[in-house]
Coordinates of C-alpha atoms and ligand atoms in Angstrom, one line a residue:
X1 CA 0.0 0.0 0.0
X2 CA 0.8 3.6 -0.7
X3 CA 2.0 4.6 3.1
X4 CA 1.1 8.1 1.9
X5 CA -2.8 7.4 1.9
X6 CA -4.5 6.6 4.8
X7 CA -7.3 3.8 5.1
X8 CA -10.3 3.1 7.5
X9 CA -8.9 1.4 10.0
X10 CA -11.7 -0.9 9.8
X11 CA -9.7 -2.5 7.2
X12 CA -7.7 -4.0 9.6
X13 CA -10.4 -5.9 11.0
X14 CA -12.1 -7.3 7.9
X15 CA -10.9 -10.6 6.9
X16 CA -9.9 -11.2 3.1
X17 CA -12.9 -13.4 1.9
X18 CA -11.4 -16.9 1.5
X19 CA -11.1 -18.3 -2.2
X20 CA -10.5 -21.5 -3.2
X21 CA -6.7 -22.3 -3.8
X22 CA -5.9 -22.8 -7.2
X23 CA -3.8 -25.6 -8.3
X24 CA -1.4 -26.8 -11.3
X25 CA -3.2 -29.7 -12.8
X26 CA -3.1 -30.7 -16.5
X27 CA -6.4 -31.5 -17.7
X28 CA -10.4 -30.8 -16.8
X29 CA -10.7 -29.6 -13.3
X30 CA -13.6 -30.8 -11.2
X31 CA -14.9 -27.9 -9.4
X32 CA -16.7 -28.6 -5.8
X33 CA -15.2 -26.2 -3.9
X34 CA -17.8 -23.4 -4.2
X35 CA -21.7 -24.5 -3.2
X36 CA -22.5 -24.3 -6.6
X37 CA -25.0 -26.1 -9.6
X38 CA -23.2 -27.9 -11.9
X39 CA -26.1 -27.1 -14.6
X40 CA -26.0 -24.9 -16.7
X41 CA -28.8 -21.8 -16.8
X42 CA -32.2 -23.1 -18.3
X43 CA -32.0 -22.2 -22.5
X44 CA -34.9 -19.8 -22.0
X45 CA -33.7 -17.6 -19.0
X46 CA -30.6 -17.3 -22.0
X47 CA -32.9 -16.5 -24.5
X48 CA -34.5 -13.7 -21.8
X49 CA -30.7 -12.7 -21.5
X50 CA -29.7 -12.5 -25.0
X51 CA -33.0 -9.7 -25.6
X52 CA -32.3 -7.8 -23.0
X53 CA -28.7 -7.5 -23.7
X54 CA -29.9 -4.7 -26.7
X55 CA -31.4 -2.3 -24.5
X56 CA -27.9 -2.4 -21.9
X57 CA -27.5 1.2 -23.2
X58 CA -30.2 1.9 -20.6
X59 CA -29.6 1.4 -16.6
X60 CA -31.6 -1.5 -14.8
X61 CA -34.6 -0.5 -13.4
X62 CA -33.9 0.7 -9.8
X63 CA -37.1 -0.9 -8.5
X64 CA -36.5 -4.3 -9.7
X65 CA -40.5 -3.9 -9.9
X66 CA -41.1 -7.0 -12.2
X67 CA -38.9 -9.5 -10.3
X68 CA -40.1 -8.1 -6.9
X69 CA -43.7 -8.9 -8.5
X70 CA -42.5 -12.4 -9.5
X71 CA -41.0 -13.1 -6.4
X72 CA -44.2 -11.9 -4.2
X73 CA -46.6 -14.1 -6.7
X74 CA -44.1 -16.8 -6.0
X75 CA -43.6 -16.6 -1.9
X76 CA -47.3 -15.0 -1.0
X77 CA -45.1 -12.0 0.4
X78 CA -45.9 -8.7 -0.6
X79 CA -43.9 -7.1 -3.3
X80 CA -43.3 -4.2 -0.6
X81 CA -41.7 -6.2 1.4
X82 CA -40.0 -8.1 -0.9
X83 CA -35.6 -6.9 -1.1
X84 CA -34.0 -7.3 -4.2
X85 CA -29.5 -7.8 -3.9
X86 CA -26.7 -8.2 -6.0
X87 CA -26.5 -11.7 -4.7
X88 CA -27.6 -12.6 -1.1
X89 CA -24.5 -11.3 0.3
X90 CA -25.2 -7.6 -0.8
X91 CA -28.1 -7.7 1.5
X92 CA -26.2 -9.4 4.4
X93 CA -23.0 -6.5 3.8
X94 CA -25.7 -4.0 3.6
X95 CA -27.0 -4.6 7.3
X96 CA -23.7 -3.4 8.2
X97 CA -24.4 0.2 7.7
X98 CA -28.5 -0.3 7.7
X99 CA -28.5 -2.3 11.3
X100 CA -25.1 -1.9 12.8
X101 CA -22.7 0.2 14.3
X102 CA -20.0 0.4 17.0
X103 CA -21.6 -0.7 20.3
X104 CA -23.8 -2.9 19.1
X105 CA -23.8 -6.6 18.9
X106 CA -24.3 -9.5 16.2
X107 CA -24.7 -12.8 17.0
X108 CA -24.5 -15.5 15.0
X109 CA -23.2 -19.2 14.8
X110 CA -19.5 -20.6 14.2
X111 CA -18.1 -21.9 11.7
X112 CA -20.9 -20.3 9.5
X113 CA -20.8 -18.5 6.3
X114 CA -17.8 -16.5 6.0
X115 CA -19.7 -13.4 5.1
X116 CA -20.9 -13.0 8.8
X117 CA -17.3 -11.9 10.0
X118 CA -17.5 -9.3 7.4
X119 CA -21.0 -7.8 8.6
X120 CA -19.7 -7.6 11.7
X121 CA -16.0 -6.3 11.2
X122 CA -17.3 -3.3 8.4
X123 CA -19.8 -1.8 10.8
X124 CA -17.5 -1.9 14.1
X125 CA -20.3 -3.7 15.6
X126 CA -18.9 -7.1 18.2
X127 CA -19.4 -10.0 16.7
X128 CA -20.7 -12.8 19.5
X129 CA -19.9 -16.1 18.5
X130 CA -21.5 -19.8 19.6
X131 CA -19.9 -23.1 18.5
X132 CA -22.1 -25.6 16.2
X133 CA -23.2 -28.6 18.5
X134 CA -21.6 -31.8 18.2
X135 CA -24.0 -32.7 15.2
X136 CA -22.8 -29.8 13.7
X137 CA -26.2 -28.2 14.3
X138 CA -27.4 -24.5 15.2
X139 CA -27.2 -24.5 19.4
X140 CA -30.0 -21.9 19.3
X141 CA -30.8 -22.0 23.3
X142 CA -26.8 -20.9 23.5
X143 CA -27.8 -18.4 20.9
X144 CA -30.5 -16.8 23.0
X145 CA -28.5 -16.8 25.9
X146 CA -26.2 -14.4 24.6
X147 CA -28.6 -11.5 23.1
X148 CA -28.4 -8.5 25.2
X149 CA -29.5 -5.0 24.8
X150 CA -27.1 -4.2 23.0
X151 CA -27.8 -7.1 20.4
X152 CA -28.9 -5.4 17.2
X153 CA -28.9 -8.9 15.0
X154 CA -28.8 -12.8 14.9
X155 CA -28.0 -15.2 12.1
X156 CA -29.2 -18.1 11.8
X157 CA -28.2 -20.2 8.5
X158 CA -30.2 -23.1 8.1
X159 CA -28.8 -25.1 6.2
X160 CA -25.7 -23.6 7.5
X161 CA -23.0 -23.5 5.5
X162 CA -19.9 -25.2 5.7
X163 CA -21.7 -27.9 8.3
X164 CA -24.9 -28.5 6.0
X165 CA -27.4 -29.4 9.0
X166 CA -30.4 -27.6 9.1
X167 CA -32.9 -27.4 12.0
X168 CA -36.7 -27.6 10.7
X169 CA -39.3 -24.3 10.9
X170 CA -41.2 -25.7 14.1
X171 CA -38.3 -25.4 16.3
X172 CA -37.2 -22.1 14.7
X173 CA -40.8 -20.9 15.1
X174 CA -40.7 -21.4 18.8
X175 CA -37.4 -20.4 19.6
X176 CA -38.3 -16.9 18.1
X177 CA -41.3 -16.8 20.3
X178 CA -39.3 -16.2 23.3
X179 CA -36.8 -13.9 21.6
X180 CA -36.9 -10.5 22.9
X181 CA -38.7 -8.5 19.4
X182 CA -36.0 -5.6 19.4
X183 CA -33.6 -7.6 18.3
X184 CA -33.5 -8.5 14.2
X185 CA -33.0 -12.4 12.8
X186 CA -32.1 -13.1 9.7
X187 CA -33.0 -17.0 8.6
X188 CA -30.2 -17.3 6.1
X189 CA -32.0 -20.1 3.9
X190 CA -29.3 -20.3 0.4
X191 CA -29.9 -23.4 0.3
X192 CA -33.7 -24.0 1.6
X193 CA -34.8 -26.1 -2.1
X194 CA -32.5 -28.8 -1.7
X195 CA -34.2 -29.8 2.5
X196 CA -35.7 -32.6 2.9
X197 CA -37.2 -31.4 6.5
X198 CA -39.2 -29.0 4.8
X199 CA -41.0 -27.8 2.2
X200 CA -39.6 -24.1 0.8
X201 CA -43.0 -22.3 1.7
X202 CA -42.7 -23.9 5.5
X203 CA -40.8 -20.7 7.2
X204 CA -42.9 -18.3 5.0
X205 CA -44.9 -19.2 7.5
X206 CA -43.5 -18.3 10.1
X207 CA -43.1 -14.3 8.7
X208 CA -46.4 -13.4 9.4
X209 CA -46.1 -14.5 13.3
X210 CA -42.5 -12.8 13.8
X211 CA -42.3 -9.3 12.6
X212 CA -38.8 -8.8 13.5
X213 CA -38.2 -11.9 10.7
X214 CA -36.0 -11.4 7.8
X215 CA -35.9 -14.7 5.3
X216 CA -32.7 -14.7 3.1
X217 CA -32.3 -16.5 -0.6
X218 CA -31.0 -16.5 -3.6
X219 CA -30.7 -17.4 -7.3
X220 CA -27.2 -18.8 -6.8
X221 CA -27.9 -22.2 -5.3
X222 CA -30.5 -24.4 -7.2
X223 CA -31.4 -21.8 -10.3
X224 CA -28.0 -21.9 -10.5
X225 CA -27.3 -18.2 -11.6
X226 CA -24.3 -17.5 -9.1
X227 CA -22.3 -15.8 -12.1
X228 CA -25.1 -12.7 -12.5
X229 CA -25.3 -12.2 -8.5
X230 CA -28.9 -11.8 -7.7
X231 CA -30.3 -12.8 -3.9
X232 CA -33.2 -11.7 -2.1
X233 CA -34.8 -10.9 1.2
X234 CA -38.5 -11.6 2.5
X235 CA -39.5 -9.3 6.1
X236 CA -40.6 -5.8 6.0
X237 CA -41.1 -3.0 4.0
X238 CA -39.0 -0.7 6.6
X239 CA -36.2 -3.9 6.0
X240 CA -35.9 -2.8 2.1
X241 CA -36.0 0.8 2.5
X242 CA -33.5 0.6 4.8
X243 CA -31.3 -1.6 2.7
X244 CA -32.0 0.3 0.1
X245 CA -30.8 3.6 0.9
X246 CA -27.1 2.5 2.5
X247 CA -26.4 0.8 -1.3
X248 CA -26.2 2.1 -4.9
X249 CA -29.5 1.9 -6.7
X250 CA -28.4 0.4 -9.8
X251 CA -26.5 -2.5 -7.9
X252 CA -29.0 -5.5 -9.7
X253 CA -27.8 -5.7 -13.4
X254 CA -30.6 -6.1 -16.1
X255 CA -29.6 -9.5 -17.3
X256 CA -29.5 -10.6 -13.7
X257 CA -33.2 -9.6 -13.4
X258 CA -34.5 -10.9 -16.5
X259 CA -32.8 -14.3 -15.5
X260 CA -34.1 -14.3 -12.4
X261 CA -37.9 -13.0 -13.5
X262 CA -37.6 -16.4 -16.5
X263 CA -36.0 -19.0 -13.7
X264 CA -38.9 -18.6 -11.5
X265 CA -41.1 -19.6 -14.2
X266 CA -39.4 -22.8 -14.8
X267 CA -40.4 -24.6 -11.5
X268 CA -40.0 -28.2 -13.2
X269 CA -36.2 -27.3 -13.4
X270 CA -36.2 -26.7 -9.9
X271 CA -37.7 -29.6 -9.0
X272 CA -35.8 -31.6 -11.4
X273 CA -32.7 -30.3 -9.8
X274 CA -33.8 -30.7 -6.4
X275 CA -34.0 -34.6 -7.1
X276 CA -30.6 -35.0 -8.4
X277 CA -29.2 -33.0 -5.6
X278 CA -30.8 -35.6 -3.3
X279 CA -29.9 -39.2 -5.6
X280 CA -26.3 -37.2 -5.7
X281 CA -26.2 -36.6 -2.1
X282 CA -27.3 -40.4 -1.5
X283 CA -24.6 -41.4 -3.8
X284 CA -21.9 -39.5 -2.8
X285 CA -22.2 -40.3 1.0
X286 CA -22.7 -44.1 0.4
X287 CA -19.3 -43.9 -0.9
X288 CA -17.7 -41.8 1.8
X289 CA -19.1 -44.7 4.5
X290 CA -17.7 -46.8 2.7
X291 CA -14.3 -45.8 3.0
X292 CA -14.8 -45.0 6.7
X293 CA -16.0 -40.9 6.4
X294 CA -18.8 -39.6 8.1
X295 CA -20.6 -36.6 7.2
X296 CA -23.4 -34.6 9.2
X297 CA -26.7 -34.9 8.2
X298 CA -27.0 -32.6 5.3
X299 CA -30.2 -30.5 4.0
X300 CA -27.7 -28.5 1.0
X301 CA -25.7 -29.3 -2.2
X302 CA -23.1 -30.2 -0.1
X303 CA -21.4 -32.6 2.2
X304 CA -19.4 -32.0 5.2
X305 CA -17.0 -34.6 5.5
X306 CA -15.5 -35.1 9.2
X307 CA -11.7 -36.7 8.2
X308 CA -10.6 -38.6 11.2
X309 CA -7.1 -39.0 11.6
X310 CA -6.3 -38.3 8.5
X311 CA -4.3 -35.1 7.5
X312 CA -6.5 -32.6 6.5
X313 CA -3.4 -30.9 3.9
X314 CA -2.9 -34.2 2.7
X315 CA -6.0 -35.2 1.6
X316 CA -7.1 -31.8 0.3
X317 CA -3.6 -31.2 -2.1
X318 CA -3.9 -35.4 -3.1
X319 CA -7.3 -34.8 -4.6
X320 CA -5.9 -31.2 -6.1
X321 CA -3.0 -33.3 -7.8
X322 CA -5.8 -35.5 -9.4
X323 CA -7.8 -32.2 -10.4
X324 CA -10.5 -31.9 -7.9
X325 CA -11.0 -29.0 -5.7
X326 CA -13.1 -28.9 -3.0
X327 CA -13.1 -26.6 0.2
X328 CA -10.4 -27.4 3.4
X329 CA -12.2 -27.2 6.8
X330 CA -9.4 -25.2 8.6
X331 CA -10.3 -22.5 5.9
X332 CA -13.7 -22.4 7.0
X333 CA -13.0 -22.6 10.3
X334 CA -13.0 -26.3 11.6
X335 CA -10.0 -28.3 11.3
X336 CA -10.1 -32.2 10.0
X337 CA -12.9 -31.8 7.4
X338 CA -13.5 -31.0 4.0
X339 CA -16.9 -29.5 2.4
X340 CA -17.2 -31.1 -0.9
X341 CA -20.0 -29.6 -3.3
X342 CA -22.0 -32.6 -5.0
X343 CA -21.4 -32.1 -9.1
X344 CA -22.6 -34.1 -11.6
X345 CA -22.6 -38.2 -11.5
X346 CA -19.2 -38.1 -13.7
X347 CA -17.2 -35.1 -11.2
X348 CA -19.1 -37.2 -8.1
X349 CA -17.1 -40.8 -9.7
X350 CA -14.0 -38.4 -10.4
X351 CA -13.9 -37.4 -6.6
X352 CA -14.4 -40.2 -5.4
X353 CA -11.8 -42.2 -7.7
X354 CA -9.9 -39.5 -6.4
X355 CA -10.4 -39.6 -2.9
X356 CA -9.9 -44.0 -2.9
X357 CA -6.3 -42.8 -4.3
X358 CA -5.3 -40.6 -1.7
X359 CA -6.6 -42.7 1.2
Ligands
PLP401 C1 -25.3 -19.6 3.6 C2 -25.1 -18.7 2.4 N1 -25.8 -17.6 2.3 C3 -25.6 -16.8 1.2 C4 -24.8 -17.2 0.2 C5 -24.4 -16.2 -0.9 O1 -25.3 -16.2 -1.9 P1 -25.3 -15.1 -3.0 O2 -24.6 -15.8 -4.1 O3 -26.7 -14.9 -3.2 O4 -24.6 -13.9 -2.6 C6 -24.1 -18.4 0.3 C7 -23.1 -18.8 -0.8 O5 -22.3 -19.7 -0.7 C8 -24.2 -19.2 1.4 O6 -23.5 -20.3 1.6

């Protein structure tokens, strides 16, 4: 850095977002590092793309009226109250200036996304912390116990991410019941299509008996359009205008809305998706018992894999020498595991071929 400019000296405190290593490897890399579909966008949102891409002389529409419409037709929640982001995590960094500041408190679980440090660390707000319980779940009494006063905000991401457990609505439901209603909880739920505890609409439910509810998703996970960045919130109307005035207007491009507006209408896809996920996820973890791996229960596109005795570095660089990345634990904050994203049947074999070689 220039030692002649000074920076915020927030910076310090915000950690570089962690991406996946990349490796020398001669041939077709098998990428399940990153959470995401291994299918590619449905021809028809492309088409959408491809006719709005003549009008890009013009800037997106600030509203994000017509997928806020689509999304409210879709989730029974108003269009009002319905928050439109550059990918999930624009709403989550957003909170930062909309919710937090220094002196107040955030609590959410840990290891967790990786995005939660950040909320925390840009608004000078202290982040409170609670470890996973042993089945890598949400310890949501030990969540409770640590809101104050001061607490502005809890996370809860179900299915978190890296751990992939999930709890189901009915024990969310209660424990906000005896939350105390100043204090804001966002129900991080990327990865909400791919549950088997629940159907998506379940914790819609559960909006209109906890005001100070705010349901995250996004387009990334099962419609599979991580590359255009568009995510979106379900709570209040006073939730988007808020969000809405600490970010730039302009921040969802028009592909991404088009995309968005034409994958919502192609619900078959979804399901079709959702099904694979699951014959994937049977698959895959089949294979790890088989060679002595456990994993937690998972309710995502993605297994947690606990390693045993094994070296963590070892196994992680053997499958990146046979050309398949997926994410270390000690990077996501747990040491002796390794998230692996479930791809298609031929990158599943190819990891697994993989894996048999290094163990
Ligand atoms: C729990 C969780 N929330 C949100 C996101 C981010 O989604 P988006 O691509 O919408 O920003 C991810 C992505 O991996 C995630 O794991």
């Amino acid at each position: 850095m220039n030692p002649g400019i000074e920076y915020n000296r927030r910076l310090e405190e915000i950690p570089v977002y962690p991406v996946a290593s990349t490796y020398a490897f001669d041939g077709e890399l098998v990428k399940l590092a990153s959470n995401e579909t291994p299918y590619p966008p449905h021809p028809q949102v492309l088409e959408a793309m491809e006719a709005q891409l003549r009008t890009l002389n013009r800037y997106p529409d600030p509203d994000k009226s017509l997928l806020r419409k689509r999304i409210a037709e879709r989730t029974g929640v108003p269009a009002a109250n319905v928050t439109v982001g550059n990918g999930s995590c624009e709403i989550l960094l957003a909170l930062a200036d909309a919710m937090l500041e220094p002196g107040a408190e955030l609590v959410y679980a840990w290891p967790s996304f990786s995005i939660y440090p950040h909320v925390a660390a840009m608004s000078g707000a202290r982040p409170i912390t609670v470890p996973l319980n042993d089945a890598g779940e949400h310890d949501l009494e030990a969540m409770a116990s640590e809101v104050t006063a001061a607490t502005r905000l809890v996370i809860v991401c179900n299915a978190n991410n890296p751990s992939a457990t999930a709890l189901p609505p009915s024990t969310i439901d209660a424990w906000l019941a005896e939350l105390p209603r100043h204090v804001a909880v966002i129900l991080d739920e990327a990865y909400v299509e791919f549950s088997t505890l629940q159907d998506p609409d379940d914790s819609l439910d559960l909006l209109g008996r906890h005001p100070n509810l705010v349901v995250l998703r996004t387009f990334s996970k099962v419609y599979g359009l991580c590359g255009l960045r568009v995510g979106y919130a379900l709570g209040s109307e006073s939730f988007r205008l808020a969000v809405d005035r600490v970010r730039q207007p302009f921040s969802v491009n028009a592909l991404a809305q088009v995309a968005a507006v034409e994958a919502l209408g192609h619900q078959d896809e979804v399901e079709r998706r959702v099904e694979r996920n699951a014959i994937e996820r049977a698959h895959l973890e089949s294979a790890l018992d088989e060679c002595g791996l456990a994993t937690t229960d998972s309710q995502a596109n993605f297994s947690w894999v606990l390693l045993g005795d094994r070296d963590e570095d070892e196994v992680i660089e053997g499958l990146a020498r046979q050309g398949v990345i997926v994410r270390a634990g000690k990077a996501l904050g747990e040491e002796g595991r390794m998230r692996v994203t479930y791809g298609t049947r031929p990158e599943n074999d190819r990891f697994l071929a993989a894996l048999d070689e290094v163990l």
